[in-house]
Amino acid sequence: MRPFVEKLHLTGGTLNRRAVDVLQVNMGRYCNLACIHCHVESGPTRKEMMSRENVEAVLSFLARTEIPTLDVTGGAPELHPDFDYLVVAVRRLGSHVMDRCNLTVIFEPGKDYLPEFFKHHRVELVCSLPCYSQENVDKQRGKGTFDASIRALQVLNQIGYGQLDSGLILNLVYNPVEPHLPPPQEKLEQDYKRILREQFGIVFNHLFCLSNMPITRYATHLKLRGEYELYVELLETNFNAATLGQVMCRNLISVGWDGMIYDCDFNQMLDLPMTDDDGKALNILSLSIDEVLHRSIRVGNHCYACTAGAGSSCGGALV
Ligand code: SF4
Ligand code: SF4
């Protein structure tokens, strides 16, 4: 395989951050699910959680910058004891909040208030639903997940999420069950909309198509099935230089549960923190926006997953 950094040089240089439009915060690794493709390796046995001190540091950083959007992720961020506190405080600051929600979390004990909470605070929901078929979703996310996800979507629709002109945004996330590139996003969105409406009466705003990142748990899964090399080769073969201008690390920074700063969630999982000019890892406790703007991004072979085909980001296809 040609190292990604060489490929990047062939296309004309390095990747730099041009802005910080999104502050993505990983509140911890605890999750009620344990999906095969999870690059965070989340699950019910994980204990890592962001401290209140770091939650306050996130708020303080947002308050002294003009970053318009907080993107909350995990694990299942809603299961963090400070999730509500963070959302309420960020909305008071006037920033938009996106929550990466696994849908089933609203049926966890004591969490049935979440749909109304989301609505009250106009939280944009980005919800994983890797297929419209029960078999594929349960295979990737665990038995019963599909039914629970459908019920959750119906609850959200009932209170206005995904409904025309409600302003309550409900986006879904697709990622392939098998080691393939995602199909064209626009066409798949049409299929999702038709099938979910016909079979379950569900509506939503947009579908984001994401490639699976061949790191951590998903890499282990592929290696066990003897599919790792083929998948990585597929990503490299489909490298598309046109995606480089849009990859999410160019306008986002990621904060780990422990306060460390990364170019993206994937670099976080690979323990590749952003460092200052002296090589010291940056931390939310003392971060200034100038330290992250225009800084070059730490790339590696995993970046092929963001740049293959139509590209892949937290917001779906790139080109
Ligand atoms: S729901 Fe999300 S965070 Fe939880 S295990 Fe699945 S992919 Fe990971
Ligand atoms: S994995 Fe993707 S988002 Fe992260 S640094 Fe590489 S290209 Fe950027």
Short mmCIF file of C-alpha atoms and ligand atoms in Angstrom, two decimals:
data_model
loop_
_atom_site.label_atom_id
_atom_site.label_comp_id
_atom_site.label_asym_id
_atom_site.label_seq_id
_atom_site.Cartn_x
_atom_site.Cartn_y
_atom_site.Cartn_z
CA MET A 1 0.00 0.00 0.00
CA ARG A 2 1.22 3.51 -0.79
CA PRO A 3 1.28 5.48 2.48
CA PHE A 4 -1.49 8.09 2.58
CA VAL A 5 1.01 10.84 3.27
CA GLU A 6 2.79 10.07 -0.04
CA LYS A 7 -0.51 10.10 -1.89
CA LEU A 8 -1.20 13.47 -0.32
CA HIS A 9 2.15 14.83 -1.49
CA LEU A 10 1.40 13.67 -5.03
CA THR A 11 -1.78 15.73 -4.95
CA GLY A 12 0.09 18.83 -3.86
CA GLY A 13 0.92 18.92 -0.17
CA THR A 14 -0.40 18.77 3.34
CA LEU A 15 -3.82 19.13 4.91
CA ASN A 16 -4.38 22.19 7.06
CA ARG A 17 -7.34 23.21 9.18
CA ARG A 18 -8.98 26.24 7.63
CA ALA A 19 -11.60 26.95 10.33
CA VAL A 20 -13.28 25.51 13.39
CA ASP A 21 -16.97 25.39 12.61
CA VAL A 22 -17.64 22.34 14.75
CA LEU A 23 -16.41 21.38 18.20
CA GLN A 24 -16.92 17.65 18.51
CA VAL A 25 -16.93 16.36 22.05
CA ASN A 26 -16.62 12.71 22.92
CA MET A 27 -18.24 12.42 26.35
CA GLY A 28 -17.05 8.88 26.97
CA ARG A 29 -16.95 5.32 25.78
CA TYR A 30 -19.92 3.92 27.70
CA CYS A 31 -22.75 2.74 25.44
CA ASN A 32 -25.79 0.50 25.78
CA LEU A 33 -24.81 -1.16 22.46
CA ALA A 34 -21.55 -2.73 21.25
CA CYS A 35 -21.66 -2.53 17.44
CA ILE A 36 -19.22 -4.48 15.26
CA HIS A 37 -18.17 -1.41 13.27
CA CYS A 38 -17.66 0.87 16.30
CA HIS A 39 -14.32 2.68 15.95
CA VAL A 40 -14.69 3.95 19.53
CA GLU A 41 -14.90 0.36 20.82
CA SER A 42 -17.78 1.46 22.98
CA GLY A 43 -19.96 -0.84 25.02
CA PRO A 44 -21.71 -1.42 28.33
CA THR A 45 -18.47 -2.34 30.13
CA ARG A 46 -16.54 0.82 29.22
CA LYS A 47 -15.93 3.18 32.11
CA GLU A 48 -14.23 6.19 30.51
CA MET A 49 -16.30 9.35 31.08
CA MET A 50 -15.55 13.05 30.68
CA SER A 51 -15.08 14.76 34.06
CA ARG A 52 -17.19 17.78 35.11
CA GLU A 53 -13.95 19.80 35.01
CA ASN A 54 -13.54 18.98 31.32
CA VAL A 55 -17.22 19.64 30.61
CA GLU A 56 -16.74 23.12 32.14
CA ALA A 57 -13.58 23.57 30.06
CA VAL A 58 -15.55 22.76 26.89
CA LEU A 59 -18.13 25.40 27.87
CA SER A 60 -15.47 27.94 28.67
CA PHE A 61 -13.74 27.32 25.32
CA LEU A 62 -17.02 27.70 23.44
CA ALA A 63 -17.81 30.89 25.32
CA ARG A 64 -14.54 32.54 24.28
CA THR A 65 -14.69 31.47 20.62
CA GLU A 66 -17.29 31.82 17.93
CA ILE A 67 -17.68 28.13 17.09
CA PRO A 68 -21.29 27.81 15.96
CA THR A 69 -21.86 24.08 16.54
CA LEU A 70 -21.24 21.56 19.30
CA ASP A 71 -21.35 17.96 18.05
CA VAL A 72 -21.81 15.60 21.00
CA THR A 73 -20.75 12.00 20.63
CA GLY A 74 -19.60 8.98 22.59
CA GLY A 75 -20.36 6.11 23.37
CA ALA A 76 -23.91 7.03 24.02
CA PRO A 77 -23.45 10.65 25.17
CA GLU A 78 -26.98 10.78 26.63
CA LEU A 79 -25.91 8.24 29.26
CA HIS A 80 -23.27 10.63 30.61
CA PRO A 81 -24.51 12.24 33.85
CA ASP A 82 -23.58 15.72 32.55
CA PHE A 83 -25.16 15.39 29.10
CA ASP A 84 -28.23 17.48 29.95
CA TYR A 85 -26.11 20.04 31.77
CA LEU A 86 -23.84 20.44 28.73
CA VAL A 87 -26.71 20.76 26.25
CA VAL A 88 -28.59 23.33 28.32
CA ALA A 89 -25.44 25.40 28.89
CA VAL A 90 -24.40 25.32 25.22
CA ARG A 91 -27.86 26.40 24.09
CA ARG A 92 -27.67 29.29 26.54
CA LEU A 93 -24.43 30.31 24.87
CA GLY A 94 -26.37 30.41 21.61
CA SER A 95 -24.58 27.54 19.86
CA HIS A 96 -26.30 24.82 17.88
CA VAL A 97 -26.16 21.30 19.35
CA MET A 98 -25.95 18.10 17.34
CA ASP A 99 -26.33 14.82 19.18
CA ARG A 100 -25.06 11.55 17.70
CA CYS A 101 -27.77 9.30 19.00
CA ASN A 102 -28.06 5.53 18.68
CA LEU A 103 -31.89 5.80 18.99
CA THR A 104 -32.24 2.82 21.36
CA VAL A 105 -30.90 4.96 24.20
CA ILE A 106 -34.31 6.56 24.74
CA PHE A 107 -35.54 3.19 26.04
CA GLU A 108 -32.80 2.88 28.63
CA PRO A 109 -34.04 3.15 32.25
CA GLY A 110 -34.86 6.75 33.18
CA LYS A 111 -34.19 8.09 29.68
CA ASP A 112 -37.72 8.34 28.29
CA TYR A 113 -37.65 12.13 28.81
CA LEU A 114 -34.97 12.48 26.13
CA PRO A 115 -37.23 13.06 23.07
CA GLU A 116 -38.97 16.03 24.74
CA PHE A 117 -35.64 17.26 26.08
CA PHE A 118 -34.18 17.21 22.57
CA LYS A 119 -37.21 19.03 21.24
CA HIS A 120 -37.20 21.67 23.95
CA HIS A 121 -33.55 22.51 23.26
CA ARG A 122 -33.87 22.19 19.46
CA VAL A 123 -31.13 19.56 19.39
CA GLU A 124 -30.33 18.27 15.90
CA LEU A 125 -30.30 14.49 15.94
CA VAL A 126 -27.92 12.38 13.89
CA CYS A 127 -29.04 8.80 14.38
CA SER A 128 -27.41 5.62 13.22
CA LEU A 129 -29.53 3.22 11.24
CA PRO A 130 -27.13 1.21 9.07
CA CYS A 131 -29.88 -0.39 7.01
CA TYR A 132 -33.65 -0.47 6.53
CA SER A 133 -33.63 -4.24 6.97
CA GLN A 134 -33.89 -5.87 10.37
CA GLU A 135 -31.42 -8.61 9.50
CA ASN A 136 -28.60 -6.23 8.58
CA VAL A 137 -29.10 -3.87 11.51
CA ASP A 138 -29.29 -6.65 14.09
CA LYS A 139 -26.21 -8.31 12.55
CA GLN A 140 -24.16 -5.14 13.01
CA ARG A 141 -25.65 -3.75 16.22
CA GLY A 142 -27.14 -6.66 18.14
CA LYS A 143 -30.44 -8.52 18.26
CA GLY A 144 -33.52 -6.36 18.77
CA THR A 145 -31.74 -3.13 17.79
CA PHE A 146 -33.70 -2.66 14.58
CA ASP A 147 -37.12 -2.89 16.26
CA ALA A 148 -36.04 -0.52 19.02
CA SER A 149 -34.61 1.94 16.48
CA ILE A 150 -37.86 1.93 14.48
CA ARG A 151 -39.92 2.52 17.64
CA ALA A 152 -37.59 5.37 18.62
CA LEU A 153 -37.93 6.99 15.19
CA GLN A 154 -41.72 6.77 15.46
CA VAL A 155 -41.61 8.46 18.88
CA LEU A 156 -39.40 11.24 17.47
CA ASN A 157 -41.69 11.69 14.44
CA GLN A 158 -44.71 11.97 16.74
CA ILE A 159 -43.24 14.98 18.52
CA GLY A 160 -42.27 16.66 15.25
CA TYR A 161 -38.73 15.44 14.47
CA GLY A 162 -38.14 14.98 10.76
CA GLN A 163 -41.51 16.56 9.91
CA LEU A 164 -41.68 19.20 7.22
CA ASP A 165 -41.24 22.77 8.53
CA SER A 166 -40.93 21.68 12.19
CA GLY A 167 -37.31 22.82 12.35
CA LEU A 168 -36.57 19.66 14.32
CA ILE A 169 -33.86 17.97 12.33
CA LEU A 170 -33.62 14.20 12.24
CA ASN A 171 -30.83 12.80 10.08
CA LEU A 172 -29.98 9.15 9.70
CA VAL A 173 -26.58 7.56 9.24
CA TYR A 174 -25.89 4.61 6.97
CA ASN A 175 -22.69 2.62 6.98
CA PRO A 176 -22.13 -0.58 5.02
CA VAL A 177 -22.67 -3.86 6.82
CA GLU A 178 -20.15 -5.60 4.55
CA PRO A 179 -16.66 -4.23 3.72
CA HIS A 180 -17.73 -2.20 0.72
CA LEU A 181 -17.84 1.49 -0.09
CA PRO A 182 -21.22 3.12 0.58
CA PRO A 183 -23.51 3.40 -2.47
CA PRO A 184 -24.35 6.87 -3.86
CA GLN A 185 -25.90 8.88 -1.01
CA GLU A 186 -28.69 10.59 -2.92
CA LYS A 187 -30.10 7.38 -4.37
CA LEU A 188 -29.86 5.52 -1.06
CA GLU A 189 -31.59 8.41 0.73
CA GLN A 190 -34.51 8.07 -1.69
CA ASP A 191 -34.68 4.32 -1.02
CA TYR A 192 -34.52 4.82 2.76
CA LYS A 193 -37.25 7.46 2.62
CA ARG A 194 -39.56 5.33 0.51
CA ILE A 195 -39.10 2.09 2.45
CA LEU A 196 -39.22 3.62 5.95
CA ARG A 197 -42.32 5.61 5.03
CA GLU A 198 -44.12 2.70 3.37
CA GLN A 199 -43.28 0.09 5.98
CA PHE A 200 -43.20 2.09 9.22
CA GLY A 201 -44.64 5.54 8.48
CA ILE A 202 -41.26 7.12 9.32
CA VAL A 203 -39.97 10.40 7.90
CA PHE A 204 -36.57 12.03 8.30
CA ASN A 205 -34.52 14.85 6.81
CA HIS A 206 -31.30 13.49 5.31
CA LEU A 207 -29.29 10.32 5.10
CA PHE A 208 -25.53 10.51 5.68
CA CYS A 209 -23.50 7.71 4.08
CA LEU A 210 -20.32 6.88 5.97
CA SER A 211 -17.49 4.48 5.16
CA ASN A 212 -16.42 2.15 7.94
CA MET A 213 -13.04 3.04 9.40
CA PRO A 214 -10.73 -0.02 9.42
CA ILE A 215 -9.30 0.62 12.87
CA THR A 216 -9.87 -0.75 16.40
CA ARG A 217 -12.88 -3.10 16.72
CA TYR A 218 -13.78 -3.06 13.03
CA ALA A 219 -10.18 -3.86 12.03
CA THR A 220 -10.22 -6.85 14.39
CA HIS A 221 -13.55 -7.97 12.93
CA LEU A 222 -12.18 -7.75 9.37
CA LYS A 223 -8.96 -9.54 10.28
CA LEU A 224 -10.87 -12.42 11.88
CA ARG A 225 -12.80 -12.81 8.63
CA GLY A 226 -9.65 -12.46 6.47
CA GLU A 227 -11.08 -9.31 4.85
CA TYR A 228 -8.85 -6.58 6.28
CA GLU A 229 -6.28 -6.40 3.43
CA LEU A 230 -8.97 -6.43 0.75
CA TYR A 231 -10.93 -3.64 2.42
CA VAL A 232 -7.89 -1.44 2.94
CA GLU A 233 -6.87 -2.00 -0.67
CA LEU A 234 -10.40 -1.09 -1.79
CA LEU A 235 -10.15 2.21 0.09
CA GLU A 236 -6.74 3.04 -1.37
CA THR A 237 -7.72 2.09 -4.92
CA ASN A 238 -10.70 4.42 -4.70
CA PHE A 239 -8.75 7.39 -3.33
CA ASN A 240 -10.38 10.55 -4.64
CA ALA A 241 -8.30 13.73 -4.40
CA ALA A 242 -11.45 15.84 -4.87
CA THR A 243 -12.48 14.93 -1.31
CA LEU A 244 -9.41 16.54 0.26
CA GLY A 245 -10.91 20.01 0.31
CA GLN A 246 -13.93 18.78 2.28
CA VAL A 247 -12.63 16.23 4.82
CA MET A 248 -14.10 17.07 8.21
CA CYS A 249 -10.75 17.67 9.95
CA ARG A 250 -10.45 20.87 7.89
CA ASN A 251 -13.19 22.59 9.86
CA LEU A 252 -13.61 20.56 13.06
CA ILE A 253 -11.68 19.71 16.19
CA SER A 254 -12.37 16.78 18.43
CA VAL A 255 -12.15 16.75 22.23
CA GLY A 256 -11.58 13.42 23.95
CA TRP A 257 -13.29 12.37 27.18
CA ASP A 258 -9.99 13.13 28.93
CA GLY A 259 -9.78 16.65 27.50
CA MET A 260 -7.12 15.97 24.87
CA ILE A 261 -7.54 17.62 21.46
CA TYR A 262 -7.50 15.77 18.14
CA ASP A 263 -7.98 16.51 14.46
CA CYS A 264 -10.93 14.12 14.39
CA ASP A 265 -12.61 11.31 16.28
CA PHE A 266 -10.55 8.71 14.38
CA ASN A 267 -7.23 10.26 15.36
CA GLN A 268 -8.58 10.24 18.90
CA MET A 269 -9.11 6.50 18.78
CA LEU A 270 -5.65 6.01 17.30
CA ASP A 271 -4.09 8.12 20.06
CA LEU A 272 -2.78 10.80 17.67
CA PRO A 273 -3.34 14.02 19.64
CA MET A 274 -2.80 17.51 18.30
CA THR A 275 0.42 18.97 19.63
CA ASP A 276 1.82 22.48 19.95
CA ASP A 277 5.03 23.66 18.30
CA ASP A 278 7.05 22.05 21.10
CA GLY A 279 5.35 18.68 20.65
CA LYS A 280 3.21 19.02 23.78
CA ALA A 281 -0.30 17.56 23.50
CA LEU A 282 -3.04 20.21 23.50
CA ASN A 283 -5.75 20.04 26.16
CA ILE A 284 -9.16 21.70 26.42
CA LEU A 285 -8.25 23.04 29.88
CA SER A 286 -5.90 25.61 28.37
CA LEU A 287 -6.78 25.63 24.67
CA SER A 288 -6.81 28.76 22.54
CA ILE A 289 -8.37 28.86 19.09
CA ASP A 290 -5.11 30.16 17.58
CA GLU A 291 -3.38 26.91 18.53
CA VAL A 292 -5.65 24.85 16.29
CA LEU A 293 -6.41 27.14 13.36
CA HIS A 294 -4.30 26.51 10.25
CA ARG A 295 -2.36 23.75 12.03
CA SER A 296 -1.45 20.83 9.79
CA ILE A 297 -3.48 17.71 10.31
CA ARG A 298 -1.97 14.41 11.46
CA VAL A 299 -2.76 12.06 8.61
CA GLY A 300 -2.22 8.32 8.31
CA ASN A 301 -3.37 5.39 6.23
CA HIS A 302 -6.73 5.45 8.02
CA CYS A 303 -7.43 8.68 6.11
CA TYR A 304 -8.12 6.56 3.03
CA ALA A 305 -11.51 5.80 4.61
CA CYS A 306 -12.44 9.50 4.47
CA THR A 307 -11.15 10.01 0.94
CA ALA A 308 -12.35 6.91 -0.95
CA GLY A 309 -15.05 7.26 -3.57
CA ALA A 310 -17.46 10.05 -2.71
CA GLY A 311 -15.64 10.56 0.59
CA SER A 312 -16.95 10.16 4.11
CA SER A 313 -17.40 12.47 7.07
CA CYS A 314 -19.64 13.02 10.07
CA GLY A 315 -21.98 14.74 7.62
CA GLY A 316 -21.89 11.93 5.04
CA ALA A 317 -20.50 11.92 1.50
CA LEU A 318 -18.18 14.79 0.57
CA VAL A 319 -18.34 15.12 -3.21
S1 SF4 B 1 -24.14 2.84 19.21
FE1 SF4 B 1 -22.45 4.05 18.38
S2 SF4 B 1 -21.05 4.38 20.11
FE2 SF4 B 1 -22.48 2.71 20.69
S3 SF4 B 1 -21.34 0.85 20.13
FE3 SF4 B 1 -22.67 1.38 18.38
S4 SF4 B 1 -21.35 2.62 17.04
FE4 SF4 B 1 -20.37 2.54 19.05
S1 SF4 B 2 -9.24 10.30 9.40
FE1 SF4 B 2 -10.37 11.68 8.06
S2 SF4 B 2 -10.98 13.40 9.34
FE2 SF4 B 2 -9.36 12.28 10.42
S3 SF4 B 2 -7.45 13.28 9.86
FE3 SF4 B 2 -7.76 11.63 8.39
S4 SF4 B 2 -8.85 12.60 6.67
FE4 SF4 B 2 -9.02 13.96 8.42
#
